[in-house]
Short mmCIF file of C-alpha atoms and ligand atoms in Angstrom, two decimals:
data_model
loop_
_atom_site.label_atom_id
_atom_site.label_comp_id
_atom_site.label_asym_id
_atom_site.label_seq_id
_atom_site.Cartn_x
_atom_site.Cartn_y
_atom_site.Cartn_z
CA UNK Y 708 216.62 27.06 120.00
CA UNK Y 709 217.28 29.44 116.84
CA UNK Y 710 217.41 33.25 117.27
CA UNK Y 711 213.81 34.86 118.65
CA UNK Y 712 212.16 36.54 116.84
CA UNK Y 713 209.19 39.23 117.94
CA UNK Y 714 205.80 39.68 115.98
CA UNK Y 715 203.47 42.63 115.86
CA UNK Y 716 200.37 41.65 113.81
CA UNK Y 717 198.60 45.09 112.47
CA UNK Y 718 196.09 43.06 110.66
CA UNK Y 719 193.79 44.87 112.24
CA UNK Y 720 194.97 48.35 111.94
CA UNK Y 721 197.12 48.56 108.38
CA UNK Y 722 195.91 45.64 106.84
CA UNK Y 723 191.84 46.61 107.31
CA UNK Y 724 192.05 50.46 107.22
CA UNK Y 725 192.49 50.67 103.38
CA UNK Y 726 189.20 47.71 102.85
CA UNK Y 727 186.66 49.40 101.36
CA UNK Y 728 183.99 47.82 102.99
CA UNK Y 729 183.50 48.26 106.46
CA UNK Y 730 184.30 45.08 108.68
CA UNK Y 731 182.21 44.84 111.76
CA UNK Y 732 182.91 45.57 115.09
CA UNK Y 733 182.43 41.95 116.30
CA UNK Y 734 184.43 40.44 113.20
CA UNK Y 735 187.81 42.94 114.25
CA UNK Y 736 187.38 41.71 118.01
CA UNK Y 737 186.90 38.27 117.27
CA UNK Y 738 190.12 38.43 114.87
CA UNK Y 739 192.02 40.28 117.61
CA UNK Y 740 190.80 37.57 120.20
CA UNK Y 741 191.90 34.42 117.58
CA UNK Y 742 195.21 36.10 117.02
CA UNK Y 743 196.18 36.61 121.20
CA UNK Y 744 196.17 32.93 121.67
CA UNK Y 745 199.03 32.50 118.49
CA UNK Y 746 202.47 33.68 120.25
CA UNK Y 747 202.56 37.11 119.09
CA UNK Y 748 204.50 39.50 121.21
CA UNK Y 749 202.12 42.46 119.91
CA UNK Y 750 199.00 43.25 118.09
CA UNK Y 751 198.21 46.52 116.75
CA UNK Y 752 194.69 46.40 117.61
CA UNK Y 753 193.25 49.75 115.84
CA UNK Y 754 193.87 53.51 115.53
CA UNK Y 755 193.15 56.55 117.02
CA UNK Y 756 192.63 58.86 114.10
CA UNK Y 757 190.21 61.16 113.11
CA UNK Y 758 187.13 59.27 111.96
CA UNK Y 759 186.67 61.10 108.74
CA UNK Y 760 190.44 60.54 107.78
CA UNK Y 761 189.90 56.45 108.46
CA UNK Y 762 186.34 55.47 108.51
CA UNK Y 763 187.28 51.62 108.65
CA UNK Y 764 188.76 52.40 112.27
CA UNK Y 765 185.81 54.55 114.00
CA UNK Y 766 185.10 51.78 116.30
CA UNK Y 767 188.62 51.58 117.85
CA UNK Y 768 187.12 52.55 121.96
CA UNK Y 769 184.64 49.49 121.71
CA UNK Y 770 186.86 47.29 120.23
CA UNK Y 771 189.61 47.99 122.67
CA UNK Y 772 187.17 47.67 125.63
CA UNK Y 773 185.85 44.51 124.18
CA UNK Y 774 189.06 42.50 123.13
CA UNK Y 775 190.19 39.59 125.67
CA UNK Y 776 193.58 40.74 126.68
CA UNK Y 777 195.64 37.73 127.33
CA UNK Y 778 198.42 37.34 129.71
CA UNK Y 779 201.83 38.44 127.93
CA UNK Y 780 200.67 40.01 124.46
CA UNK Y 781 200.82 43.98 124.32
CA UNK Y 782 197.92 45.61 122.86
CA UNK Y 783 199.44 49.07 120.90
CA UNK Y 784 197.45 51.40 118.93
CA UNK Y 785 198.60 53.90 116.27
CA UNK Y 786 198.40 57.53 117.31
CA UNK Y 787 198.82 60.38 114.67
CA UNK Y 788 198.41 63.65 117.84
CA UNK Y 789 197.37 64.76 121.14
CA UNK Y 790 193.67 63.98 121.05
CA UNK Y 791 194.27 60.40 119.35
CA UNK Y 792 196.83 60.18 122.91
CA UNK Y 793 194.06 60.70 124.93
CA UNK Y 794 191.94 58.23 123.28
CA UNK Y 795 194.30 55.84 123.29
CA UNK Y 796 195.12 56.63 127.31
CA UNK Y 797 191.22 56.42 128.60
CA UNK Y 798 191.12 52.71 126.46
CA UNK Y 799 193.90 51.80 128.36
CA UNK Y 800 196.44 51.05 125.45
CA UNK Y 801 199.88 48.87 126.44
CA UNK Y 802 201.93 51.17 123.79
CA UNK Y 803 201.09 54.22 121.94
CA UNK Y 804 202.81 53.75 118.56
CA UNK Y 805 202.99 57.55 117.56
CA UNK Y 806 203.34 57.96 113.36
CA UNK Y 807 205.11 60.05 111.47
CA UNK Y 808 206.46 60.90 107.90
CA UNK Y 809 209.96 61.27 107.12
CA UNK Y 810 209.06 62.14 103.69
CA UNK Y 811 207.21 66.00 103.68
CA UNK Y 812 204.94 65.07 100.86
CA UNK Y 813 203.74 62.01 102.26
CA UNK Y 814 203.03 63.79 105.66
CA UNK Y 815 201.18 66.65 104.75
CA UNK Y 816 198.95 63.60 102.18
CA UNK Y 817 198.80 61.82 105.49
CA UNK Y 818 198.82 64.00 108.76
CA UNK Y 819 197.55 67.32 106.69
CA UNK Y 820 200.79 69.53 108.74
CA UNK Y 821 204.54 69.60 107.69
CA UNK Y 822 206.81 67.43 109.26
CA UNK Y 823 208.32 69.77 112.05
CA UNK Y 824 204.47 70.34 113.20
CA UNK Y 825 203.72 66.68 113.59
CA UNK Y 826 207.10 66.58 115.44
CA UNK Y 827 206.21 69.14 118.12
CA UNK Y 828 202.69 67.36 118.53
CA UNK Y 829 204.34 64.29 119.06
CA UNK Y 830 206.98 65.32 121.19
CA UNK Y 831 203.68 67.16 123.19
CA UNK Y 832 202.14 63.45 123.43
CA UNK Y 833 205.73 61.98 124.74
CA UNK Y 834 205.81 64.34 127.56
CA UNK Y 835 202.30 63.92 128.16
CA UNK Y 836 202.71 60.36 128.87
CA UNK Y 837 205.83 59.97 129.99
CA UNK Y 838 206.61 57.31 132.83
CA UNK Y 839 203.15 55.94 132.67
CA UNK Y 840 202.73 54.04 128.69
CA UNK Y 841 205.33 53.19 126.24
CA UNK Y 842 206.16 55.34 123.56
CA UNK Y 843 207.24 53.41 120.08
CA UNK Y 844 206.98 55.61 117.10
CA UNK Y 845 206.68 54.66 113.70
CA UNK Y 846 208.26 56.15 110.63
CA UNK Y 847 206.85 56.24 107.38
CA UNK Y 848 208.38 56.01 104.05
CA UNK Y 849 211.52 55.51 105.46
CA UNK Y 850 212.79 53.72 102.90
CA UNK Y 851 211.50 55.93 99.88
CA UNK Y 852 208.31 57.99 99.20
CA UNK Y 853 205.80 57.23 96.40
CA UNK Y 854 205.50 61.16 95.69
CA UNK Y 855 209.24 62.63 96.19
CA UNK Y 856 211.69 59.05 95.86
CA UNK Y 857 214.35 58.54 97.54
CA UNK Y 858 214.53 59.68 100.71
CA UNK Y 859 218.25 59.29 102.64
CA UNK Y 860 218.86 56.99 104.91
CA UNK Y 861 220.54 60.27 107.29
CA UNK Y 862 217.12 61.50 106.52
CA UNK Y 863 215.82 58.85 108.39
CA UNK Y 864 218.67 58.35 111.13
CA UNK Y 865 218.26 62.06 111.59
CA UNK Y 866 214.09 61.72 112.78
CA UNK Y 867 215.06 58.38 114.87
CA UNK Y 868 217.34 60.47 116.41
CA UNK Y 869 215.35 63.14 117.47
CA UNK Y 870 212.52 60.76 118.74
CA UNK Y 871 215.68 58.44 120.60
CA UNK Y 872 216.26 61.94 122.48
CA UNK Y 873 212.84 62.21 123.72
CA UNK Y 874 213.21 58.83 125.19
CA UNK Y 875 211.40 56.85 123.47
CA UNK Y 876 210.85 52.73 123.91
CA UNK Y 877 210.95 51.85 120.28
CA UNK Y 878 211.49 52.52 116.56
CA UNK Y 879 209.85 51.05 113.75
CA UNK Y 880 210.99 52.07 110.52
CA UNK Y 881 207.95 51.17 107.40
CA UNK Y 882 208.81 50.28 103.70
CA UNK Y 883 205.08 52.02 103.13
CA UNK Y 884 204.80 51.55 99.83
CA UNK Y 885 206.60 48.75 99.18
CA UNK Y 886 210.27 50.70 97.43
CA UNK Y 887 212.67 48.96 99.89
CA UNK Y 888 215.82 46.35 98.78
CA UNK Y 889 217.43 43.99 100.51
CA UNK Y 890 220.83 45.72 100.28
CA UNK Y 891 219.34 49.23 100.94
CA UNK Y 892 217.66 47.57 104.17
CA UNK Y 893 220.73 45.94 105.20
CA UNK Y 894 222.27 49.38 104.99
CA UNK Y 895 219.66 50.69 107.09
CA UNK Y 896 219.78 48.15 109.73
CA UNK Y 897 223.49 48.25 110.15
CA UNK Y 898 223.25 51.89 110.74
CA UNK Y 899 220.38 51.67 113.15
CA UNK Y 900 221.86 48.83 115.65
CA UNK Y 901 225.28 51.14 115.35
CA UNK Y 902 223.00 54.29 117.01
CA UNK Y 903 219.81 52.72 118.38
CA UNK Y 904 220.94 49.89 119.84
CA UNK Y 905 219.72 50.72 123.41
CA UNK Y 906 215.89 51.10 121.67
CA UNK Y 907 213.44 48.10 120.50
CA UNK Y 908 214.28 48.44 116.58
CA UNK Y 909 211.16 47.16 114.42
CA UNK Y 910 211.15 46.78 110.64
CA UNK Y 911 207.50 47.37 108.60
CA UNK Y 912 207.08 46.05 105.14
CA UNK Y 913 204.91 46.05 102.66
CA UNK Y 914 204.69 43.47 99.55
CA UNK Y 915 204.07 46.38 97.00
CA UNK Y 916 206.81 45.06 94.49
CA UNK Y 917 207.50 41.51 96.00
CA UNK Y 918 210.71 42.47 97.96
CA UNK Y 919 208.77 42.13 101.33
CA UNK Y 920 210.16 38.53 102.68
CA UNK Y 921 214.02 39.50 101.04
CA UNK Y 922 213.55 42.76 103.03
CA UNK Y 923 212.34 40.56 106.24
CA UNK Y 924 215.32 38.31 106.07
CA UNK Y 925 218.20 40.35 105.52
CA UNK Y 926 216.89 42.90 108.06
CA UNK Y 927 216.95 39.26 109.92
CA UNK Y 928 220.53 37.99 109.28
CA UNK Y 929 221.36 41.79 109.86
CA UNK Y 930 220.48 41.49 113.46
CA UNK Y 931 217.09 42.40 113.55
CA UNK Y 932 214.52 40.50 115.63
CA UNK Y 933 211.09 42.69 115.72
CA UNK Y 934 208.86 42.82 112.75
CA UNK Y 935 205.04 43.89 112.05
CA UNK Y 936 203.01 41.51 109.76
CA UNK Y 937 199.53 41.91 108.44
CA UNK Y 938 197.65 38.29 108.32
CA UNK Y 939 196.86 37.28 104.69
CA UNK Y 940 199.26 40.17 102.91
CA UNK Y 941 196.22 42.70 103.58
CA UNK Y 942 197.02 46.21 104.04
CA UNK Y 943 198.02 49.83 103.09
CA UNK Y 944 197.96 53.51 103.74
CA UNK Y 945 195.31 55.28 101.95
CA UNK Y 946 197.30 58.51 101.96
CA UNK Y 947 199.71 56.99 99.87
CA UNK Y 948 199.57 56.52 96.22
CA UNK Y 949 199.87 52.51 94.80
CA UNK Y 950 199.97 51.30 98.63
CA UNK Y 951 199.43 47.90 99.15
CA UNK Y 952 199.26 44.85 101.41
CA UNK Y 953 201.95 44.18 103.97
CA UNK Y 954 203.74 41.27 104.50
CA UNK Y 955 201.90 38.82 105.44
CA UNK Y 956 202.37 37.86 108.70
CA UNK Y 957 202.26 33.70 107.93
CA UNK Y 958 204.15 33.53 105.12
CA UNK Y 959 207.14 35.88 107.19
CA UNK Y 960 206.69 33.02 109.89
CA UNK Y 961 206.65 30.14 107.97
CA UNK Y 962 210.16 31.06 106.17
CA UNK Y 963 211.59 32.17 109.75
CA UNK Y 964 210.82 28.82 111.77
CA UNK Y 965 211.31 26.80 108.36
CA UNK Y 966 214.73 28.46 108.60
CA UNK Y 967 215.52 27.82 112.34
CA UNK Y 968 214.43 31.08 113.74
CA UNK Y 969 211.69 31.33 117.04
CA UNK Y 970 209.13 33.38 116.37
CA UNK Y 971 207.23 31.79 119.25
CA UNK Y 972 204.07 31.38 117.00
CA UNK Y 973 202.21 28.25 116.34
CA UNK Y 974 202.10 28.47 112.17
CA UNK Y 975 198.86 25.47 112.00
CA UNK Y 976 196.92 28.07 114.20
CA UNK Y 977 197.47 31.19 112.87
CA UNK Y 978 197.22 29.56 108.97
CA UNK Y 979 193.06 28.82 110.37
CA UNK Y 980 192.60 31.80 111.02
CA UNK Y 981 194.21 33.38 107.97
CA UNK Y 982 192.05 30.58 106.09
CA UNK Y 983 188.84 32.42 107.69
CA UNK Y 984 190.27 36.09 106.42
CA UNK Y 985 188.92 36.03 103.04
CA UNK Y 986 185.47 35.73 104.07
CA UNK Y 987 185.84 38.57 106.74
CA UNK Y 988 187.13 41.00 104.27
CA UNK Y 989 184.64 39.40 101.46
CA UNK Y 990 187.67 39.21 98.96
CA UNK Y 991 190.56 36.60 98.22
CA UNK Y 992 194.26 37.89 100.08
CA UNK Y 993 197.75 37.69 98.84
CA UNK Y 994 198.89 35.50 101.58
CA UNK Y 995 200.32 32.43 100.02
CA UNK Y 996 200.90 29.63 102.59
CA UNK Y 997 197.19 29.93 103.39
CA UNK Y 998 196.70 28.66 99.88
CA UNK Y 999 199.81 26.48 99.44
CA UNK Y 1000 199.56 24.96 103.23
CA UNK Y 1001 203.10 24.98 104.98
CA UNK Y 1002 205.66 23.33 103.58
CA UNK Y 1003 206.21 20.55 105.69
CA UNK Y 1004 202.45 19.34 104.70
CA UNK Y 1005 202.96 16.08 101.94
CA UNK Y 1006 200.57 15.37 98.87
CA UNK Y 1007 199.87 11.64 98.92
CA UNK Y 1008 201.71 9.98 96.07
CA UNK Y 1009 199.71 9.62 92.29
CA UNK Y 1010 198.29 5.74 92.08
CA UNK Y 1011 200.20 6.26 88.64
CA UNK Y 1012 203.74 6.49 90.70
CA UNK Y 1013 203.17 3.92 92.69
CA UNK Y 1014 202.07 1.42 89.57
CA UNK Y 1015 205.30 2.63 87.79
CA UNK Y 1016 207.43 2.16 91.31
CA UNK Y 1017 206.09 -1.39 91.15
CA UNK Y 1018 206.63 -2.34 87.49
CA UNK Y 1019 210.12 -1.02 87.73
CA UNK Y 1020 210.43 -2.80 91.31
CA UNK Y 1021 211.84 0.18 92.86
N1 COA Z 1925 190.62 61.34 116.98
C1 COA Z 1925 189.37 61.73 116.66
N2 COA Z 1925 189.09 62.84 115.98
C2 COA Z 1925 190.12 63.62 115.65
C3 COA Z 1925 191.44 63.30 115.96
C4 COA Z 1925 191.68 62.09 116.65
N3 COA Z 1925 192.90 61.68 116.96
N4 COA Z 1925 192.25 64.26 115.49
C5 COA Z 1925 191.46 65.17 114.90
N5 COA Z 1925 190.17 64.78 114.99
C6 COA Z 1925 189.00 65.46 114.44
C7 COA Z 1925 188.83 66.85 114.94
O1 COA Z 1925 188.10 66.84 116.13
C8 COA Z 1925 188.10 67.50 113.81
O2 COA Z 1925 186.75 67.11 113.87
P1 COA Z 1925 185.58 68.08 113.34
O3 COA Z 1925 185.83 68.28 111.87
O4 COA Z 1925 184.36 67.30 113.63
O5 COA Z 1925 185.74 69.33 114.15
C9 COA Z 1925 188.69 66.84 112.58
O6 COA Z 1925 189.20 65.59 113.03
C10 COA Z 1925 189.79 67.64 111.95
O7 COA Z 1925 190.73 67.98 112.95
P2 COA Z 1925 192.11 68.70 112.64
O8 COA Z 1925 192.84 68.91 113.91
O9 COA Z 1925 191.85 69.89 111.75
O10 COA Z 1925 192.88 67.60 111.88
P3 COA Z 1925 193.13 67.39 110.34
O11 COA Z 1925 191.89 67.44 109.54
O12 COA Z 1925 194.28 68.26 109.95
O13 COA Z 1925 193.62 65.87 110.37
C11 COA Z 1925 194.72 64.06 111.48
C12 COA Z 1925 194.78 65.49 111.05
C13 COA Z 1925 196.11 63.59 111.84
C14 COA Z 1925 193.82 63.92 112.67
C15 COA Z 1925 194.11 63.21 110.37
O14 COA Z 1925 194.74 63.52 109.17
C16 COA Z 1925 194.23 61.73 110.64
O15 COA Z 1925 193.60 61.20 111.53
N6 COA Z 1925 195.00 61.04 109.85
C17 COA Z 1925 195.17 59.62 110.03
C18 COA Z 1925 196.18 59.13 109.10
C19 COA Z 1925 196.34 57.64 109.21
O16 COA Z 1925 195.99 56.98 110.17
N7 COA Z 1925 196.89 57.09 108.13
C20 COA Z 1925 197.14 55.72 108.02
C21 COA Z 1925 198.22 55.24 108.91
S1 COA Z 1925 199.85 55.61 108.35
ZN1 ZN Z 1926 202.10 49.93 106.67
#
């Protein structure tokens, strides 16, 4: 068996909170339902924002109380403060995945507060729930901000850090915009495992500027074996200037297990349902393999092949 490899699909969260038309409550839980039979070791099911700062996700207590759990998946949330906490604690979340910005602009677009403020409320929610739910928490633009640029990578280590201290599960560190390279995330990862090793590390990112599968595989081949995904490529923060769709969560697992790796996901499956995506959304999706159908699935050969095999008696 090759290397496992965890999933977290946020098709559901990232990839529908930027759609501009609003997806029904039955379509998300039947989409969250399809996906918890695939192999996925996580599914961001919704968030627990303010409903004016993410219409698309105002329904997250009745879908949470109406998805199937199945045996073995965790059902997380994303969690921007206290009240979003609580939310997330009466629907009986598996994770709260707190989020914030290591880039100032971006959080005060985002989260409306500085940095250090969404810090203390976080650190607030951590003790709050400490010892009963998991804390991962989720840092944006942490490989470069669409309003300020670079941001450095001891920028980032720095805010890991600080949450690592609070005793925190997990990490994920989000490409939000799409600005990440392979070598920069090879840096990144390096540095993380050195520090963070004792956490669950998770890399987020986006497709922005066609990096997103050389980002996934040499975070990959740099140790790293937890990634989100967002079925057909959809996806974005609308806080964030020129955002756009994830990864997309088939694609990502078609190169892994066409390369060896275990992603424990059955690619026919989830390639249905992504097949089903476009007519949920009511718009065509980046995802390619969808389109392309995996690699291992032949074309029959041309009649005119087989007529020229013959006359050449090959
Ligand atoms: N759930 C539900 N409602 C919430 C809430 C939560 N977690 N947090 C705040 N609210 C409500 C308040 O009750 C208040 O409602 P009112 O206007 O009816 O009184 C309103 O939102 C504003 O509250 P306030 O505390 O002033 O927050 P804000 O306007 O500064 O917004 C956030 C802060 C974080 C709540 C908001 O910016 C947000 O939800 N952002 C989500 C960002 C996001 O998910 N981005 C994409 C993912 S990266
Ligand atoms: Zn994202």
């Amino acid at each position: 068996m090759g290397q496992r490899i965890f999933f977290n699909e946020v098709v559901t969260r990232d990839g529908f909170q930027i759609e501009p038309e609003f997806i029904a409550t039955d379509a998300k839980v039947q989409l969250v339902d399809a996906l918890s039979a695939c192999g996925y070791a996580k599914i961001e099911v919704t968030s627990f924002t303010s409903p004016k700062a993410i219409p698309m996700l105002r329904d997250a207590e009745e879908v949470m109380g109406r998805i199937a759990r199945a045996p073995g998946v965790e059902y997380t949330v994303l969690v921007p403060n206290l009240r979003g906490a609580e939310r997330a604690m009466e629907a009986r979340a598996d994770e709260l995945n707190l989020v914030m910005s290591t880039s100032e602009t971006h959080n005060l677009a985002n989260l409306r507060m500085p940095r250090e403020q969404s810090f203390a409320a976080l650190a607030d929610v951590i003790r709050l729930v400490a010892g009963r739910t998991p804390i991962n928490v989720s840092l944006s633009t942490a490989f470069g901000c669409p309003m300020e640029g670079d941001v450095p990578q001891q920028q980032v280590l720095a805010w890991s850090q600080r949450f690592a201290d609070l005793g925190v599960r997990g990490l994920t560190i989000c490409d939000t915009t799409g600005m990440a390279n392979p070598a920069q995330v090879a840096r990144m990862c390096e540095a993380l495992q050195q520090r963070f090793a004792h956490l669950q590390l998770t890399l987020h990112f986006h497709n922005t500027r066609g990096m997103g599968l050389a980002n996934v595989l040499a975070a990959a081949q740099g140790g790293i074996v937890r990634f989100d995904g967002s079925l057909g490529g959809l996806g974005g923060c609308p806080y964030a200037p020129g955002a756009s769709g994830n990864i997309s969560s088939e694609d990502a697992v078609h190169m892994l297990e066409a390369m060896g790796y275990d992603t424990g996901i059955e690619v026919s499956r989830l390639l249905q349902i992504a097949r089903a995506l476009p007519a949920i959304v009511g718009h065509a999706v980046p995802g390619q393999v969808a389109k392309a159908g995996p690699s291992t699935q032949l074309h029959p050969v041309p009649a005119a092949v087989t007529e020229l095999r013959a006359r050449l008696g090959a």
